[in-house]
Amino acid sequence: MRIEIPRDFERIGALQIFGLQKVYELDSGPGRRERDSMIERLPSDTLYDIMREMAIVVPVKEERLKLIEGVLVGIPSPCQVILVSNSARSPIDRFHMEQETMENFSRFTDKKVLVVHQKDPTLARAFAEAGYSEILDDDGLVRSGKAEGMIMGTLMAKWLGKKYLGFVDSDNYLPGAVHEYVKEYAAGFAMNPGAKTFVRISWHSKPKIVESNLFFAKWGRSSVHSNHILNRLLTNITGFETEIVKTGNAGEHALTLDLALTLEYAAGYAVETHHFINLLQEYGGIDRPPRNLRPGERVTLCQIESRNPHMHASKGDDHVEDMIDASLSVIYHSRLCPASLKAEIMANIRMRRGDNAPAEPFPMRIYPALSQIDLPTFFERWQAGFRRHSPVVGSS
Ligand code: GDP
Ligand code: CO
């Protein structure tokens, strides 16, 4: 891959945020790593070496099997796939169909795919006994939601001994885009080899049909709002106006497991924005010194602009406003948010919601960092019930 070296950055305590990086060549072949003042050439071998230590978590809920299969087609073979499904088991056992599809697929391709169900009682028990019952609902099973699925995927990646963790939605129509995201995750880790690195993708365009023509929109409707307010927050912290944040709610992202285990997860649509806030809270050194850091260690966040258009299953426009509210809510309720920014957030909500605007954004459920889990107990309980309850395809 040939990729731009970031031009600007913001430094907040131990956290370094790099500006958006363009990709100039998706595959620049094998050979030597080269770099001039503008561009770095990352040979394919370098990227594959990283992918061998990477797990890709694919959250699934009632997606068409053809779509899920397309996503798997796009994930490069060195990666371990972890499919976390919350699809129905009755009246039609969708999960069973997903398992069969995965089994066939991994037989043809020799792919490593671990398949788990979000409502697996073994997992629920493992969570309860390892001291993380926040994630359980009244029935004692893991709550529904993508964030909860991501938490499970993170723990599975740790269980399989992986170093890097990436997320790819299962409703992506373009296997080529999925392929590109994973390569870009690897490129981000290659360029930032520290133990605590976050890579976030800003897709280049999102195709829409406007007056019977394809129109390539640059920014998603919700990212405009969350990027703007996150930049306002950084401006408040540093005293210098900035527009560095371009990936406030980037669903396509990857991070080292070392970092993932130290971060909180917000439920609902707020998970990605909250990761950003939580990085600032944990590592920005703003109102308390950073914890979880080795002497001299830094946390790096890099943002890469992908080249494929982003196309996923359309589930209607209804939830866009809810997504924006959820993202803004975690910024509003963060202890870093000054009163002036709270007022800006409320002005934004009133502008979009009119008379329906609440007096304050509804607070999101926040799950504590996974470092609080007793990992040996969790893995032991999970492994004990794993063979009996949980289907696995080509694990590790
Ligand atoms: P959007 O792309 O942000 O509009 O949200 P989607 O509805 O497409 O969801 C993103 C991804 O999460 C898709 O791959 C869904 O199949 C998956 N997903 C949604 N809800 C759940 C859930 O409760 N559990 C799991 N494991 N995955 C989910
Ligand atoms: Co989607």
Tab-separated table of C-alpha atoms and ligand atoms in Angstrom:
chain	number	residue	atom	x	y	z
A	1	MET	CA	0.000	0.000	0.000
A	2	ARG	CA	1.157	3.523	-0.708
A	3	ILE	CA	-0.142	5.956	1.859
A	4	GLU	CA	0.290	9.582	2.787
A	5	ILE	CA	2.330	10.432	5.862
A	6	PRO	CA	0.059	12.470	8.156
A	7	ARG	CA	0.697	16.193	7.817
A	8	ASP	CA	-0.793	17.542	10.983
A	9	PHE	CA	-1.486	16.260	14.451
A	10	GLU	CA	-2.860	17.332	17.802
A	11	ARG	CA	-1.160	16.313	21.009
A	12	ILE	CA	-3.256	16.104	24.178
A	13	GLY	CA	-1.303	14.623	27.069
A	14	ALA	CA	-0.216	11.126	26.050
A	15	LEU	CA	-2.715	11.044	23.184
A	16	GLN	CA	-1.589	11.903	19.678
A	17	ILE	CA	-4.276	12.403	17.017
A	18	PHE	CA	-3.070	12.386	13.411
A	19	GLY	CA	-4.819	14.131	10.534
A	20	LEU	CA	-6.555	12.227	7.742
A	21	GLN	CA	-4.244	10.186	5.516
A	22	LYS	CA	-4.967	9.487	1.845
A	23	VAL	CA	-4.235	6.167	0.200
A	24	TYR	CA	-2.393	6.369	-3.131
A	25	GLU	CA	-2.133	2.701	-4.026
A	26	LEU	CA	-4.069	-0.163	-2.454
A	27	ASP	CA	-1.373	-2.695	-3.260
A	28	SER	CA	2.183	-1.659	-3.973
A	29	GLY	CA	3.600	-5.179	-4.142
A	30	PRO	CA	6.227	-6.961	-2.045
A	31	GLY	CA	9.775	-5.828	-1.405
A	32	ARG	CA	11.319	-3.122	0.718
A	33	ARG	CA	9.597	-0.574	2.850
A	34	GLU	CA	10.282	2.924	1.528
A	35	ARG	CA	9.414	6.400	2.606
A	36	ASP	CA	10.005	9.956	1.462
A	37	SER	CA	8.795	13.126	3.106
A	38	MET	CA	5.248	12.730	1.761
A	39	ILE	CA	4.453	9.076	1.179
A	40	GLU	CA	5.250	5.708	2.687
A	41	ARG	CA	5.268	2.469	0.699
A	42	LEU	CA	4.241	-0.468	2.864
A	43	PRO	CA	5.073	-3.756	1.160
A	44	SER	CA	2.370	-6.442	1.139
A	45	ASP	CA	4.476	-8.748	3.372
A	46	THR	CA	4.518	-6.108	6.107
A	47	LEU	CA	0.720	-5.871	6.009
A	48	TYR	CA	0.237	-9.659	5.992
A	49	ASP	CA	2.567	-10.101	8.963
A	50	ILE	CA	0.267	-7.801	10.934
A	51	MET	CA	-2.911	-9.511	9.696
A	52	ARG	CA	-1.669	-12.831	11.041
A	53	GLU	CA	-2.016	-11.320	14.509
A	54	MET	CA	-5.352	-9.680	13.779
A	55	ALA	CA	-8.907	-10.727	14.568
A	56	ILE	CA	-11.766	-9.221	12.588
A	57	VAL	CA	-15.028	-9.066	14.503
A	58	VAL	CA	-18.159	-9.164	12.352
A	59	PRO	CA	-21.360	-8.298	14.275
A	60	VAL	CA	-24.483	-9.840	12.730
A	61	LYS	CA	-28.156	-9.368	13.337
A	62	GLU	CA	-30.606	-10.782	10.820
A	63	GLU	CA	-28.507	-9.922	7.780
A	64	ARG	CA	-28.969	-11.729	4.472
A	65	LEU	CA	-26.608	-14.682	4.170
A	66	LYS	CA	-25.368	-13.490	0.787
A	67	LEU	CA	-24.257	-10.217	2.382
A	68	ILE	CA	-22.419	-11.929	5.257
A	69	GLU	CA	-20.717	-14.242	2.792
A	70	GLY	CA	-19.586	-11.259	0.705
A	71	VAL	CA	-18.019	-9.697	3.803
A	72	LEU	CA	-16.120	-12.920	4.518
A	73	VAL	CA	-14.924	-13.010	0.904
A	74	GLY	CA	-13.348	-9.598	1.459
A	75	ILE	CA	-11.426	-10.414	4.644
A	76	PRO	CA	-7.828	-11.374	3.805
A	77	SER	CA	-6.963	-14.976	4.684
A	78	PRO	CA	-4.355	-14.382	7.431
A	79	CYS	CA	-7.005	-12.788	9.678
A	80	GLN	CA	-8.989	-14.715	12.268
A	81	VAL	CA	-12.700	-13.966	11.778
A	82	ILE	CA	-14.976	-13.746	14.823
A	83	LEU	CA	-18.645	-13.646	13.941
A	84	VAL	CA	-20.839	-12.488	16.814
A	85	SER	CA	-24.473	-13.078	15.966
A	86	ASN	CA	-27.627	-11.883	17.637
A	87	SER	CA	-29.944	-13.368	15.019
A	88	ALA	CA	-33.174	-15.131	15.996
A	89	ARG	CA	-33.147	-18.806	16.905
A	90	SER	CA	-36.911	-19.249	16.513
A	91	PRO	CA	-39.368	-19.637	14.816
A	92	ILE	CA	-36.724	-19.948	12.106
A	93	ASP	CA	-33.244	-20.659	13.393
A	94	ARG	CA	-31.380	-17.933	11.498
A	95	PHE	CA	-28.305	-18.538	13.585
A	96	HIS	CA	-28.185	-22.159	12.483
A	97	MET	CA	-28.299	-21.012	8.856
A	98	GLU	CA	-25.430	-18.617	9.525
A	99	GLN	CA	-23.397	-21.409	11.104
A	100	GLU	CA	-23.991	-23.682	8.110
A	101	THR	CA	-22.977	-20.928	5.715
A	102	MET	CA	-19.799	-20.289	7.707
A	103	GLU	CA	-19.008	-23.994	7.903
A	104	ASN	CA	-19.296	-24.409	4.148
A	105	PHE	CA	-17.400	-21.250	3.501
A	106	SER	CA	-14.485	-22.115	5.737
A	107	ARG	CA	-14.326	-25.608	4.213
A	108	PHE	CA	-13.817	-24.100	0.740
A	109	THR	CA	-11.417	-21.415	1.809
A	110	ASP	CA	-9.598	-22.844	4.796
A	111	LYS	CA	-10.576	-19.684	6.606
A	112	LYS	CA	-10.423	-19.362	10.371
A	113	VAL	CA	-13.921	-18.426	11.564
A	114	LEU	CA	-15.169	-18.496	15.131
A	115	VAL	CA	-18.949	-18.219	15.412
A	116	VAL	CA	-20.628	-17.273	18.687
A	117	HIS	CA	-24.166	-16.338	19.601
A	118	GLN	CA	-24.773	-13.287	21.747
A	119	LYS	CA	-27.416	-15.110	23.811
A	120	ASP	CA	-25.251	-18.167	24.518
A	121	PRO	CA	-25.908	-18.978	28.216
A	122	THR	CA	-22.313	-20.141	28.688
A	123	LEU	CA	-21.096	-16.664	27.838
A	124	ALA	CA	-23.639	-15.057	30.144
A	125	ARG	CA	-22.452	-17.245	33.020
A	126	ALA	CA	-18.822	-16.468	32.247
A	127	PHE	CA	-19.615	-12.718	32.369
A	128	ALA	CA	-21.486	-13.080	35.658
A	129	GLU	CA	-18.751	-15.077	37.357
A	130	ALA	CA	-15.950	-12.862	36.073
A	131	GLY	CA	-17.577	-9.736	37.571
A	132	TYR	CA	-19.119	-8.030	34.545
A	133	SER	CA	-22.836	-8.549	35.046
A	134	GLU	CA	-23.548	-4.996	33.775
A	135	ILE	CA	-23.816	-6.582	30.346
A	136	LEU	CA	-26.632	-8.957	31.365
A	137	ASP	CA	-30.359	-8.238	31.061
A	138	ASP	CA	-33.225	-9.290	33.343
A	139	ASP	CA	-33.185	-12.795	31.876
A	140	GLY	CA	-29.531	-13.176	32.785
A	141	LEU	CA	-28.401	-13.178	29.139
A	142	VAL	CA	-26.155	-10.683	27.355
A	143	ARG	CA	-28.175	-7.616	26.285
A	144	SER	CA	-28.967	-7.084	22.629
A	145	GLY	CA	-27.021	-4.454	20.745
A	146	LYS	CA	-24.019	-4.041	18.503
A	147	ALA	CA	-21.845	-2.621	21.311
A	148	GLU	CA	-22.500	-5.686	23.464
A	149	GLY	CA	-21.559	-7.865	20.468
A	150	MET	CA	-18.349	-5.845	20.080
A	151	ILE	CA	-17.484	-6.426	23.742
A	152	MET	CA	-17.912	-10.169	23.231
A	153	GLY	CA	-15.805	-10.064	20.083
A	154	THR	CA	-13.054	-8.193	21.922
A	155	LEU	CA	-12.896	-10.879	24.597
A	156	MET	CA	-12.889	-13.673	22.009
A	157	ALA	CA	-9.948	-11.981	20.259
A	158	LYS	CA	-8.084	-11.824	23.552
A	159	TRP	CA	-8.943	-15.473	24.214
A	160	LEU	CA	-7.447	-16.420	20.842
A	161	GLY	CA	-4.257	-14.546	21.745
A	162	LYS	CA	-4.539	-11.863	19.053
A	163	LYS	CA	-2.674	-8.556	19.185
A	164	TYR	CA	-4.899	-6.487	16.889
A	165	LEU	CA	-8.653	-6.191	16.664
A	166	GLY	CA	-10.683	-4.793	13.765
A	167	PHE	CA	-14.433	-4.387	13.210
A	168	VAL	CA	-16.331	-4.783	9.956
A	169	ASP	CA	-20.137	-4.603	9.693
A	170	SER	CA	-21.845	-7.610	8.149
A	171	ASP	CA	-24.195	-5.562	5.959
A	172	ASN	CA	-21.506	-4.229	3.616
A	173	TYR	CA	-22.407	-4.769	-0.060
A	174	LEU	CA	-18.852	-4.472	-1.353
A	175	PRO	CA	-16.341	-7.240	-0.570
A	176	GLY	CA	-13.704	-4.983	-2.139
A	177	ALA	CA	-14.411	-2.268	0.433
A	178	VAL	CA	-14.089	-4.763	3.298
A	179	HIS	CA	-10.790	-5.952	1.845
A	180	GLU	CA	-9.576	-2.378	1.682
A	181	TYR	CA	-10.570	-1.581	5.300
A	182	VAL	CA	-8.599	-4.531	6.653
A	183	LYS	CA	-5.518	-3.555	4.650
A	184	GLU	CA	-5.814	-0.009	5.964
A	185	TYR	CA	-6.086	-1.271	9.541
A	186	ALA	CA	-2.831	-3.162	8.983
A	187	ALA	CA	-1.231	-0.069	7.398
A	188	GLY	CA	-2.184	2.038	10.437
A	189	PHE	CA	-0.586	-0.495	12.777
A	190	ALA	CA	2.525	-0.738	10.590
A	191	MET	CA	3.006	3.036	10.672
A	192	ASN	CA	2.275	3.282	14.420
A	193	PRO	CA	3.924	0.258	15.998
A	194	GLY	CA	3.233	1.220	19.628
A	195	ALA	CA	1.213	-1.065	21.896
A	196	LYS	CA	-1.692	1.385	22.042
A	197	THR	CA	-2.817	2.356	18.555
A	198	PHE	CA	-6.264	3.167	17.202
A	199	VAL	CA	-7.006	3.201	13.448
A	200	ARG	CA	-10.218	4.749	12.179
A	201	ILE	CA	-11.493	4.820	8.618
A	202	SER	CA	-13.231	7.755	7.012
A	203	TRP	CA	-14.854	6.485	3.856
A	204	HIS	CA	-14.305	8.586	0.826
A	205	SER	CA	-17.878	8.597	-0.393
A	206	LYS	CA	-21.279	7.081	0.033
A	207	PRO	CA	-23.266	6.548	-3.166
A	208	LYS	CA	-26.869	7.686	-3.245
A	209	ILE	CA	-29.434	7.917	-5.993
A	210	VAL	CA	-30.391	11.534	-6.664
A	211	GLU	CA	-32.756	12.233	-9.593
A	212	SER	CA	-31.944	8.810	-11.123
A	213	ASN	CA	-28.227	9.479	-11.084
A	214	LEU	CA	-25.563	8.166	-8.753
A	215	PHE	CA	-24.326	10.876	-6.437
A	216	PHE	CA	-21.281	10.304	-4.238
A	217	ALA	CA	-21.860	12.056	-0.921
A	218	LYS	CA	-18.716	12.870	0.992
A	219	TRP	CA	-19.965	12.914	4.577
A	220	GLY	CA	-22.578	10.831	6.294
A	221	ARG	CA	-25.398	12.805	7.839
A	222	SER	CA	-24.457	11.983	11.387
A	223	SER	CA	-20.670	12.272	11.139
A	224	VAL	CA	-20.935	15.988	10.294
A	225	HIS	CA	-22.425	16.676	13.729
A	226	SER	CA	-20.222	14.427	15.845
A	227	ASN	CA	-17.002	15.520	14.092
A	228	HIS	CA	-17.910	19.169	14.550
A	229	ILE	CA	-18.698	18.839	18.253
A	230	LEU	CA	-15.605	16.674	18.923
A	231	ASN	CA	-13.474	19.329	17.214
A	232	ARG	CA	-15.136	21.995	19.363
A	233	LEU	CA	-14.226	19.942	22.432
A	234	LEU	CA	-10.562	19.704	21.339
A	235	THR	CA	-10.568	23.428	20.597
A	236	ASN	CA	-11.793	24.044	24.140
A	237	ILE	CA	-9.094	21.836	25.614
A	238	THR	CA	-6.109	23.172	23.665
A	239	GLY	CA	-7.257	26.759	23.087
A	240	PHE	CA	-6.483	26.427	19.371
A	241	GLU	CA	-9.198	25.902	16.828
A	242	THR	CA	-8.878	22.544	15.085
A	243	GLU	CA	-10.651	20.400	12.507
A	244	ILE	CA	-8.507	17.313	12.939
A	245	VAL	CA	-11.326	14.908	13.829
A	246	LYS	CA	-12.841	13.284	10.729
A	247	THR	CA	-13.883	9.936	12.185
A	248	GLY	CA	-16.112	10.773	15.157
A	249	ASN	CA	-18.415	7.856	14.537
A	250	ALA	CA	-16.388	5.630	12.271
A	251	GLY	CA	-17.918	2.145	12.459
A	252	GLU	CA	-14.925	0.796	10.586
A	253	HIS	CA	-12.117	0.884	13.087
A	254	ALA	CA	-9.357	-1.218	14.575
A	255	LEU	CA	-7.266	-1.035	17.707
A	256	THR	CA	-4.604	-2.980	19.537
A	257	LEU	CA	-6.030	-5.348	22.149
A	258	ASP	CA	-3.784	-3.706	24.693
A	259	LEU	CA	-5.719	-0.464	24.143
A	260	ALA	CA	-9.147	-2.082	23.641
A	261	LEU	CA	-9.078	-3.619	27.110
A	262	THR	CA	-8.588	-0.193	28.740
A	263	LEU	CA	-11.532	1.564	27.048
A	264	GLU	CA	-15.182	1.876	28.031
A	265	TYR	CA	-17.912	0.859	25.599
A	266	ALA	CA	-21.083	2.929	25.252
A	267	ALA	CA	-24.251	1.132	24.241
A	268	GLY	CA	-26.271	1.884	21.134
A	269	TYR	CA	-25.014	4.182	18.434
A	270	ALA	CA	-22.660	6.006	20.768
A	271	VAL	CA	-19.927	3.386	20.906
A	272	GLU	CA	-17.512	4.961	18.415
A	273	THR	CA	-17.911	8.544	19.625
A	274	HIS	CA	-17.517	7.421	23.195
A	275	HIS	CA	-14.245	5.663	22.360
A	276	PHE	CA	-12.969	9.062	21.235
A	277	ILE	CA	-14.137	10.738	24.445
A	278	ASN	CA	-12.773	7.944	26.571
A	279	LEU	CA	-9.333	8.189	24.896
A	280	LEU	CA	-9.271	11.861	25.909
A	281	GLN	CA	-10.456	11.054	29.439
A	282	GLU	CA	-7.998	8.208	29.980
A	283	TYR	CA	-4.923	9.455	28.171
A	284	GLY	CA	-5.381	13.208	27.661
A	285	GLY	CA	-4.097	14.019	31.154
A	286	ILE	CA	-6.693	16.795	31.332
A	287	ASP	CA	-8.188	16.369	34.771
A	288	ARG	CA	-6.083	13.480	36.027
A	289	PRO	CA	-2.820	11.810	35.027
A	290	PRO	CA	-3.110	8.990	32.485
A	291	ARG	CA	-3.320	5.488	33.950
A	292	ASN	CA	-2.575	2.185	32.204
A	293	LEU	CA	0.556	3.562	30.570
A	294	ARG	CA	4.113	2.301	30.672
A	295	PRO	CA	6.757	4.993	31.233
A	296	GLY	CA	7.089	7.129	28.118
A	297	GLU	CA	4.282	5.291	26.332
A	298	ARG	CA	1.975	7.160	23.937
A	299	VAL	CA	-1.420	6.449	22.514
A	300	THR	CA	-1.813	7.086	18.807
A	301	LEU	CA	-4.986	7.602	16.834
A	302	CYS	CA	-4.671	7.598	13.065
A	303	GLN	CA	-7.373	8.308	10.506
A	304	ILE	CA	-7.260	6.842	7.009
A	305	GLU	CA	-9.458	7.797	4.074
A	306	SER	CA	-10.636	4.734	2.176
A	307	ARG	CA	-11.073	4.707	-1.603
A	308	ASN	CA	-13.983	2.321	-2.145
A	309	PRO	CA	-17.428	3.820	-1.792
A	310	HIS	CA	-19.240	2.726	1.343
A	311	MET	CA	-22.466	0.847	0.652
A	312	HIS	CA	-24.396	-0.967	3.296
A	313	ALA	CA	-27.935	-2.283	3.687
A	314	SER	CA	-30.344	0.620	3.942
A	315	LYS	CA	-32.445	0.395	7.066
A	316	GLY	CA	-34.328	3.637	6.562
A	317	ASP	CA	-33.504	7.162	7.632
A	318	ASP	CA	-35.450	7.050	10.880
A	319	HIS	CA	-32.535	6.236	13.097
A	320	VAL	CA	-30.148	8.912	11.777
A	321	GLU	CA	-31.453	11.534	14.221
A	322	ASP	CA	-31.192	9.010	17.073
A	323	MET	CA	-27.612	8.252	16.044
A	324	ILE	CA	-26.700	11.937	16.155
A	325	ASP	CA	-28.351	12.351	19.561
A	326	ALA	CA	-26.545	9.298	20.959
A	327	SER	CA	-23.152	10.587	19.761
A	328	LEU	CA	-23.777	14.064	21.129
A	329	SER	CA	-25.064	12.630	24.401
A	330	VAL	CA	-21.749	10.978	25.293
A	331	ILE	CA	-19.894	14.222	24.590
A	332	TYR	CA	-22.439	16.238	26.623
A	333	HIS	CA	-22.278	13.903	29.622
A	334	SER	CA	-18.485	13.582	29.558
A	335	ARG	CA	-16.788	15.185	32.527
A	336	LEU	CA	-14.564	17.030	30.008
A	337	CYS	CA	-17.464	18.926	28.420
A	338	PRO	CA	-17.511	22.619	29.457
A	339	ALA	CA	-20.792	24.493	29.967
A	340	SER	CA	-20.295	26.499	26.766
A	341	LEU	CA	-20.069	23.297	24.688
A	342	LYS	CA	-23.107	21.853	26.469
A	343	ALA	CA	-24.993	24.934	25.285
A	344	GLU	CA	-23.756	24.369	21.711
A	345	ILE	CA	-24.876	20.741	21.837
A	346	MET	CA	-28.329	21.744	23.066
A	347	ALA	CA	-28.574	24.356	20.295
A	348	ASN	CA	-27.761	21.600	17.786
A	349	ILE	CA	-30.409	19.293	19.238
A	350	ARG	CA	-33.041	22.050	19.308
A	351	MET	CA	-32.244	22.946	15.696
A	352	ARG	CA	-32.831	19.340	14.588
A	353	ARG	CA	-35.643	18.380	16.966
A	354	GLY	CA	-37.555	21.641	17.346
A	355	ASP	CA	-40.240	21.436	20.019
A	356	ASN	CA	-39.440	17.771	20.642
A	357	ALA	CA	-35.983	18.582	22.032
A	358	PRO	CA	-35.436	17.275	25.584
A	359	ALA	CA	-34.027	19.529	28.328
A	360	GLU	CA	-30.854	17.401	28.301
A	361	PRO	CA	-29.690	14.566	26.033
A	362	PHE	CA	-30.708	11.156	27.314
A	363	PRO	CA	-27.606	9.569	28.954
A	364	MET	CA	-26.301	6.399	27.280
A	365	ARG	CA	-25.466	3.212	29.118
A	366	ILE	CA	-21.670	3.007	29.543
A	367	TYR	CA	-19.921	-0.307	30.151
A	368	PRO	CA	-16.718	-0.236	32.187
A	369	ALA	CA	-13.373	-1.097	30.595
A	370	LEU	CA	-12.790	-4.814	30.098
A	371	SER	CA	-9.638	-4.626	32.210
A	372	GLN	CA	-12.085	-4.873	35.131
A	373	ILE	CA	-13.059	-8.408	34.157
A	374	ASP	CA	-11.361	-11.298	35.876
A	375	LEU	CA	-10.046	-12.656	32.570
A	376	PRO	CA	-8.732	-16.056	33.769
A	377	THR	CA	-12.150	-16.842	35.296
A	378	PHE	CA	-13.986	-15.621	32.210
A	379	PHE	CA	-11.908	-17.742	29.856
A	380	GLU	CA	-12.052	-20.795	32.085
A	381	ARG	CA	-15.875	-20.656	32.366
A	382	TRP	CA	-16.269	-19.974	28.675
A	383	GLN	CA	-13.945	-22.761	27.654
A	384	ALA	CA	-15.605	-25.270	29.981
A	385	GLY	CA	-19.015	-24.835	28.327
A	386	PHE	CA	-17.675	-23.967	24.922
A	387	ARG	CA	-17.508	-27.442	23.372
A	388	ARG	CA	-20.959	-28.410	24.537
A	389	HIS	CA	-22.854	-25.250	23.631
A	390	SER	CA	-20.994	-23.189	21.152
A	391	PRO	CA	-20.383	-24.013	17.590
A	392	VAL	CA	-16.954	-23.191	16.336
A	393	VAL	CA	-15.549	-23.330	12.889
A	394	GLY	CA	-11.839	-23.569	12.372
A	395	SER	CA	-10.955	-21.794	15.572
A	396	SER	CA	-7.410	-20.424	15.625
B	1	GDP	P1	-25.697	1.235	10.849
B	1	GDP	O1	-24.836	0.678	9.772
B	1	GDP	O2	-24.963	2.059	11.848
B	1	GDP	O3	-26.939	1.882	10.327
B	1	GDP	O4	-26.226	0.017	11.738
B	1	GDP	P2	-26.629	-1.451	11.275
B	1	GDP	O5	-28.045	-1.665	11.667
B	1	GDP	O6	-26.230	-1.730	9.873
B	1	GDP	O7	-25.734	-2.315	12.271
B	1	GDP	C1	-24.349	-2.372	12.143
B	1	GDP	C2	-23.889	-3.822	12.238
B	1	GDP	O8	-24.180	-4.366	13.531
B	1	GDP	C3	-24.578	-4.741	11.228
B	1	GDP	O9	-23.602	-5.649	10.759
B	1	GDP	C4	-25.630	-5.458	12.055
B	1	GDP	O10	-25.925	-6.736	11.551
B	1	GDP	C5	-24.953	-5.548	13.414
B	1	GDP	N1	-25.866	-5.563	14.584
B	1	GDP	C6	-26.946	-4.784	14.810
B	1	GDP	N2	-27.515	-5.096	16.014
B	1	GDP	C7	-26.752	-6.091	16.567
B	1	GDP	C8	-26.809	-6.858	17.794
B	1	GDP	O11	-27.692	-6.700	18.633
B	1	GDP	N3	-25.813	-7.775	17.991
B	1	GDP	C9	-24.840	-8.020	17.075
B	1	GDP	N4	-23.925	-8.961	17.353
B	1	GDP	N5	-24.768	-7.330	15.913
B	1	GDP	C10	-25.705	-6.377	15.649
B	2	CO	CO	-25.204	-0.794	8.320
